[in-house]
Amino acid sequence: MLDQTKVGYKFPAFNIDVEKGRLKMFAKAIGETNPIYTDEQAAIAAGFKTIPAPPTFPFTIELEGPELLPVLNMLNMDIAKLLHGSQEFEYFDSIYAGDSIEVSSSIVNMFAKKGGALEFVELESSYSNQDAKLVAKATCTLVYRNA
Amino acid sequence: MTNINVGDKLPTLTLPAIKRSTLALFAGASGDHNPIHIDSDFAKAAGMDDVFAHGMLSMAYLGRMLTNWQPQSKLRKFSNRFLAITQLHDVITCTGEVVDIVNENGELRARIEIFATKAEGTHTLAGVAEVAI
């Protein structure tokens, strides 16, 4: 069983710079063809401040932290047994190329199913920009196969 | 106000078949370096048939469908469950349908049911999004 006493644990917050080149590479990797995601002038013409980060990019910002998924070490999980169960985003403003985003995450829930064969870990994250404006929140449910 | 109604279907997005290079590129670009998506030896040792696609790759495809339809600045919520693994060579199609118009603190939003689906019909992702109208 994973250590249920870690529910409520807050991971140390960290800051990530959103780089234009990285956004272009991300757009290419997902096959995005809308020029607002790669071309600053097209983004501005469409009413954005500059190139916006696509909707799922906060998850990538989170993975850029000091450690890939720090919850793995915290709960002694083997990455080979990990699945992504669900992912939610809520948006309050755009994330742009050039932003510095502070990520704060915590373990908000843990539970087991199938007699403990599957364990679930729910993480909540908040993303704030350099103006201390909350731009997005996310909830990620990880599934651990205890087989 | 945009003319959006319950029953409206979003323009469908069908992706090219998933290749190993698709996964390698996404691993690098997304920062998800879990070897289960890019290293066949590791995936087989973990009991899988082969490497398989990142769930977040398909979620990004759903995001493309949503922002193709309405500007991203109108997207308020976006969530999905990951129901089935997307294997190499799968062809994923993203679909969405407006199922409700809701009023959230005075803002009208279209509530959209979204799916990513394999060619043989298995849903790999199912979720909902809310877009301001």
CSV table of C-alpha atoms in Angstrom, one decimal:
chain,number,residue,atom,x,y,z
A,1,MET,CA,0.0,0.0,0.0
A,2,LEU,CA,1.1,3.5,-0.7
A,3,ASP,CA,1.7,5.7,2.4
A,4,GLN,CA,-1.8,7.3,2.9
A,5,THR,CA,-0.4,9.7,5.6
A,6,LYS,CA,1.1,11.8,2.7
A,7,VAL,CA,-2.4,13.1,1.8
A,8,GLY,CA,-2.2,16.9,2.3
A,9,TYR,CA,1.5,17.1,1.5
A,10,LYS,CA,2.5,20.2,-0.4
A,11,PHE,CA,5.5,20.0,-2.6
A,12,PRO,CA,8.0,22.9,-2.7
A,13,ALA,CA,6.8,25.5,-5.2
A,14,PHE,CA,9.1,26.2,-8.2
A,15,ASN,CA,9.3,28.6,-11.1
A,16,ILE,CA,9.5,27.8,-14.8
A,17,ASP,CA,10.2,30.2,-17.7
A,18,VAL,CA,7.9,29.6,-20.7
A,19,GLU,CA,10.2,29.7,-23.7
A,20,LYS,CA,9.0,30.6,-27.2
A,21,GLY,CA,11.2,27.9,-28.7
A,22,ARG,CA,9.7,25.3,-26.4
A,23,LEU,CA,6.2,26.3,-27.3
A,24,LYS,CA,7.1,26.0,-31.0
A,25,MET,CA,8.5,22.5,-30.4
A,26,PHE,CA,5.4,21.5,-28.4
A,27,ALA,CA,3.1,22.7,-31.2
A,28,LYS,CA,5.1,20.7,-33.7
A,29,ALA,CA,5.0,17.6,-31.5
A,30,ILE,CA,1.2,17.7,-31.3
A,31,GLY,CA,0.8,18.6,-35.0
A,32,GLU,CA,-0.7,22.0,-34.3
A,33,THR,CA,-1.0,24.0,-37.5
A,34,ASN,CA,-2.7,27.2,-36.3
A,35,PRO,CA,0.0,29.8,-36.7
A,36,ILE,CA,-0.9,31.6,-33.4
A,37,TYR,CA,1.0,28.8,-31.6
A,38,THR,CA,4.2,29.4,-33.5
A,39,ASP,CA,4.2,32.9,-35.0
A,40,GLU,CA,4.2,35.9,-32.7
A,41,GLN,CA,2.7,38.2,-35.4
A,42,ALA,CA,-0.2,35.8,-36.0
A,43,ALA,CA,-0.8,35.5,-32.3
A,44,ILE,CA,-0.9,39.3,-31.9
A,45,ALA,CA,-3.2,39.7,-35.0
A,46,ALA,CA,-5.5,37.2,-33.3
A,47,GLY,CA,-5.7,39.3,-30.2
A,48,PHE,CA,-3.2,37.6,-28.0
A,49,LYS,CA,-0.3,39.4,-26.2
A,50,THR,CA,2.2,37.0,-27.8
A,51,ILE,CA,2.3,33.2,-28.5
A,52,PRO,CA,0.0,31.5,-26.0
A,53,ALA,CA,0.7,28.1,-24.5
A,54,PRO,CA,-1.8,25.5,-25.7
A,55,PRO,CA,-4.4,24.2,-23.2
A,56,THR,CA,-2.5,21.1,-21.9
A,57,PHE,CA,0.9,22.9,-21.6
A,58,PRO,CA,0.5,23.5,-17.8
A,59,PHE,CA,1.2,19.8,-17.4
A,60,THR,CA,4.5,20.2,-19.3
A,61,ILE,CA,5.4,23.2,-17.1
A,62,GLU,CA,4.9,21.0,-14.1
A,63,LEU,CA,7.2,18.3,-15.5
A,64,GLU,CA,10.0,20.8,-15.9
A,65,GLY,CA,10.3,21.0,-12.1
A,66,PRO,CA,13.5,20.0,-10.3
A,67,GLU,CA,12.4,16.4,-10.3
A,68,LEU,CA,10.1,14.5,-12.8
A,69,LEU,CA,6.9,13.8,-10.8
A,70,PRO,CA,8.3,14.2,-7.3
A,71,VAL,CA,5.3,12.2,-6.0
A,72,LEU,CA,7.1,9.0,-7.3
A,73,ASN,CA,9.9,9.3,-4.8
A,74,MET,CA,7.7,10.6,-2.1
A,75,LEU,CA,5.5,7.4,-2.3
A,76,ASN,CA,8.2,5.0,-3.5
A,77,MET,CA,6.4,4.3,-6.8
A,78,ASP,CA,7.9,2.5,-9.7
A,79,ILE,CA,7.3,4.6,-12.9
A,80,ALA,CA,6.8,1.4,-14.9
A,81,LYS,CA,3.6,0.7,-12.9
A,82,LEU,CA,2.2,4.2,-13.3
A,83,LEU,CA,-0.8,5.2,-15.5
A,84,HIS,CA,-2.5,8.5,-16.0
A,85,GLY,CA,-6.1,8.1,-14.8
A,86,SER,CA,-7.6,11.5,-15.5
A,87,GLN,CA,-6.6,15.2,-16.0
A,88,GLU,CA,-8.5,18.4,-15.4
A,89,PHE,CA,-7.7,22.0,-16.2
A,90,GLU,CA,-9.4,25.2,-15.3
A,91,TYR,CA,-8.3,28.4,-16.9
A,92,PHE,CA,-8.4,32.0,-15.6
A,93,ASP,CA,-6.1,33.7,-18.0
A,94,SER,CA,-3.6,32.8,-20.8
A,95,ILE,CA,-0.1,31.6,-20.3
A,96,TYR,CA,2.3,33.3,-22.7
A,97,ALA,CA,5.8,32.8,-24.1
A,98,GLY,CA,8.1,34.8,-21.8
A,99,ASP,CA,6.0,34.2,-18.7
A,100,SER,CA,7.6,32.9,-15.5
A,101,ILE,CA,5.1,30.4,-14.0
A,102,GLU,CA,5.1,29.4,-10.3
A,103,VAL,CA,3.8,25.9,-9.8
A,104,SER,CA,2.4,24.7,-6.4
A,105,SER,CA,1.2,21.2,-6.1
A,106,SER,CA,-0.1,19.0,-3.3
A,107,ILE,CA,-1.4,15.5,-2.7
A,108,VAL,CA,-5.1,15.9,-2.1
A,109,ASN,CA,-6.5,12.4,-2.1
A,110,MET,CA,-5.5,8.7,-2.2
A,111,PHE,CA,-7.7,5.7,-2.4
A,112,ALA,CA,-7.6,2.0,-3.6
A,113,LYS,CA,-9.8,-0.1,-5.8
A,114,LYS,CA,-10.0,-3.8,-6.7
A,115,GLY,CA,-8.8,-4.8,-3.2
A,116,GLY,CA,-5.7,-2.7,-3.5
A,117,ALA,CA,-4.6,-3.9,-6.9
A,118,LEU,CA,-5.1,-0.3,-8.1
A,119,GLU,CA,-4.2,2.7,-6.1
A,120,PHE,CA,-5.1,6.3,-7.0
A,121,VAL,CA,-3.3,9.4,-6.1
A,122,GLU,CA,-4.9,12.8,-6.8
A,123,LEU,CA,-2.7,15.8,-7.2
A,124,GLU,CA,-3.8,19.5,-7.4
A,125,SER,CA,-1.7,22.1,-8.9
A,126,SER,CA,-1.9,25.9,-9.2
A,127,TYR,CA,-0.1,28.0,-11.8
A,128,SER,CA,0.6,31.7,-11.2
A,129,ASN,CA,2.4,34.1,-13.5
A,130,GLN,CA,5.1,36.8,-12.8
A,131,ASP,CA,2.3,39.2,-11.8
A,132,ALA,CA,1.1,36.8,-9.1
A,133,LYS,CA,-2.0,36.2,-11.1
A,134,LEU,CA,-3.5,32.7,-10.9
A,135,VAL,CA,-3.7,31.6,-14.5
A,136,ALA,CA,-4.7,28.0,-14.2
A,137,LYS,CA,-5.4,25.1,-11.9
A,138,ALA,CA,-5.1,21.4,-12.6
A,139,THR,CA,-6.1,18.1,-11.0
A,140,CYS,CA,-4.2,15.0,-12.0
A,141,THR,CA,-5.2,11.5,-11.0
A,142,LEU,CA,-2.4,8.9,-11.2
A,143,VAL,CA,-3.2,5.2,-11.1
A,144,TYR,CA,-0.7,2.8,-9.6
A,145,ARG,CA,-0.7,-0.9,-10.6
A,146,ASN,CA,0.2,-3.0,-7.6
A,147,ALA,CA,0.7,-6.2,-9.6
B,1,MET,CA,-22.5,36.4,-28.7
B,2,THR,CA,-21.5,33.5,-30.9
B,3,ASN,CA,-24.3,31.4,-32.3
B,4,ILE,CA,-23.7,28.1,-30.5
B,5,ASN,CA,-26.5,25.7,-29.7
B,6,VAL,CA,-27.0,22.4,-27.9
B,7,GLY,CA,-26.5,19.6,-30.5
B,8,ASP,CA,-23.8,21.4,-32.4
B,9,LYS,CA,-21.0,19.1,-33.4
B,10,LEU,CA,-17.4,20.4,-33.4
B,11,PRO,CA,-15.3,19.9,-36.5
B,12,THR,CA,-13.8,16.5,-36.2
B,13,LEU,CA,-10.0,16.1,-36.0
B,14,THR,CA,-8.4,12.9,-37.3
B,15,LEU,CA,-4.7,12.4,-36.7
B,16,PRO,CA,-2.1,10.6,-38.6
B,17,ALA,CA,-1.3,7.1,-37.3
B,18,ILE,CA,0.8,7.1,-34.1
B,19,LYS,CA,4.5,6.3,-34.9
B,20,ARG,CA,7.4,5.7,-32.7
B,21,SER,CA,8.8,9.1,-33.8
B,22,THR,CA,5.5,10.8,-32.8
B,23,LEU,CA,6.2,9.5,-29.3
B,24,ALA,CA,9.8,10.4,-29.3
B,25,LEU,CA,9.0,14.0,-30.4
B,26,PHE,CA,6.3,14.4,-27.8
B,27,ALA,CA,8.5,13.0,-25.0
B,28,GLY,CA,11.0,15.7,-25.7
B,29,ALA,CA,8.6,18.5,-26.3
B,30,SER,CA,6.3,17.7,-23.4
B,31,GLY,CA,9.0,16.8,-20.9
B,32,ASP,CA,7.4,13.4,-20.2
B,33,HIS,CA,10.5,11.3,-20.4
B,34,ASN,CA,8.8,8.1,-18.9
B,35,PRO,CA,10.7,5.4,-20.8
B,36,ILE,CA,7.5,3.3,-21.1
B,37,HIS,CA,6.6,5.6,-24.1
B,38,ILE,CA,9.9,5.6,-25.9
B,39,ASP,CA,11.9,2.5,-24.9
B,40,SER,CA,10.5,-0.9,-26.2
B,41,ASP,CA,12.8,-2.9,-23.9
B,42,PHE,CA,11.5,-1.0,-20.9
B,43,ALA,CA,7.9,-1.3,-21.9
B,44,LYS,CA,8.2,-5.1,-22.4
B,45,ALA,CA,9.9,-5.5,-19.1
B,46,ALA,CA,7.0,-3.7,-17.5
B,47,GLY,CA,4.6,-6.2,-19.1
B,48,MET,CA,3.3,-4.1,-22.0
B,49,ASP,CA,3.4,-5.4,-25.6
B,50,ASP,CA,5.4,-2.4,-26.7
B,51,VAL,CA,5.7,1.4,-26.1
B,52,PHE,CA,2.4,3.2,-26.2
B,53,ALA,CA,1.3,6.8,-26.6
B,54,HIS,CA,1.3,9.3,-23.8
B,55,GLY,CA,-2.3,10.0,-22.6
B,56,MET,CA,-1.4,13.7,-22.7
B,57,LEU,CA,-0.6,13.5,-26.4
B,58,SER,CA,-4.3,12.6,-27.1
B,59,MET,CA,-5.4,15.2,-24.6
B,60,ALA,CA,-3.4,17.7,-26.6
B,61,TYR,CA,-5.2,16.5,-29.8
B,62,LEU,CA,-8.5,17.2,-28.1
B,63,GLY,CA,-7.2,20.6,-27.2
B,64,ARG,CA,-6.4,21.2,-30.8
B,65,MET,CA,-10.0,20.3,-31.8
B,66,LEU,CA,-11.3,22.7,-29.1
B,67,THR,CA,-9.1,25.7,-30.1
B,68,ASN,CA,-9.7,25.0,-33.9
B,69,TRP,CA,-13.4,25.6,-33.1
B,70,GLN,CA,-13.2,28.6,-30.7
B,71,PRO,CA,-10.3,30.8,-29.6
B,72,GLN,CA,-8.4,29.4,-26.7
B,73,SER,CA,-9.1,32.6,-24.7
B,74,LYS,CA,-12.7,31.4,-24.4
B,75,LEU,CA,-11.7,27.9,-23.0
B,76,ARG,CA,-12.6,27.8,-19.3
B,77,LYS,CA,-12.5,24.1,-18.3
B,78,PHE,CA,-11.0,21.0,-20.0
B,79,SER,CA,-10.9,17.6,-18.5
B,80,ASN,CA,-10.9,13.9,-19.4
B,81,ARG,CA,-10.4,10.4,-18.2
B,82,PHE,CA,-8.0,8.1,-19.9
B,83,LEU,CA,-10.0,5.0,-20.7
B,84,ALA,CA,-7.8,2.9,-22.9
B,85,ILE,CA,-4.2,2.8,-24.0
B,86,THR,CA,-3.4,4.2,-27.5
B,87,GLN,CA,-1.0,1.8,-29.2
B,88,LEU,CA,1.5,2.3,-32.0
B,89,HIS,CA,-0.2,2.7,-35.4
B,90,ASP,CA,-3.6,3.7,-33.9
B,91,VAL,CA,-5.4,6.4,-35.8
B,92,ILE,CA,-7.2,8.7,-33.3
B,93,THR,CA,-10.2,10.8,-34.1
B,94,CYS,CA,-11.3,13.6,-31.8
B,95,THR,CA,-15.0,14.5,-31.6
B,96,GLY,CA,-17.1,16.9,-29.6
B,97,GLU,CA,-20.7,17.9,-29.2
B,98,VAL,CA,-22.4,20.7,-27.3
B,99,VAL,CA,-24.6,19.1,-24.7
B,100,ASP,CA,-25.7,22.0,-22.6
B,101,ILE,CA,-25.5,25.8,-22.2
B,102,VAL,CA,-24.7,26.7,-18.6
B,103,ASN,CA,-24.6,30.0,-16.8
B,104,GLU,CA,-21.5,30.3,-14.6
B,105,ASN,CA,-21.5,33.5,-12.5
B,106,GLY,CA,-23.3,35.4,-15.3
B,107,GLU,CA,-21.2,34.0,-18.1
B,108,LEU,CA,-22.8,31.7,-20.7
B,109,ARG,CA,-20.8,28.7,-21.5
B,110,ALA,CA,-21.2,25.8,-23.9
B,111,ARG,CA,-20.6,22.5,-22.2
B,112,ILE,CA,-19.1,20.0,-24.6
B,113,GLU,CA,-18.7,16.3,-24.4
B,114,ILE,CA,-15.4,15.2,-26.0
B,115,PHE,CA,-14.0,11.9,-27.1
B,116,ALA,CA,-10.8,10.5,-28.6
B,117,THR,CA,-11.6,7.3,-30.4
B,118,LYS,CA,-9.6,4.6,-32.2
B,119,ALA,CA,-10.6,3.6,-35.8
B,120,GLU,CA,-12.3,0.4,-34.5
B,121,GLY,CA,-14.5,2.5,-32.2
B,122,THR,CA,-12.8,2.2,-28.7
B,123,HIS,CA,-12.9,5.4,-26.8
B,124,THR,CA,-9.4,6.2,-25.4
B,125,LEU,CA,-10.3,9.5,-23.7
B,126,ALA,CA,-13.7,10.8,-22.6
B,127,GLY,CA,-14.2,14.2,-21.1
B,128,VAL,CA,-15.9,17.6,-21.0
B,129,ALA,CA,-14.9,21.1,-21.8
B,130,GLU,CA,-16.6,24.5,-21.1
B,131,VAL,CA,-16.2,27.3,-23.6
B,132,ALA,CA,-17.5,30.9,-23.0
B,133,ILE,CA,-20.0,31.9,-25.7
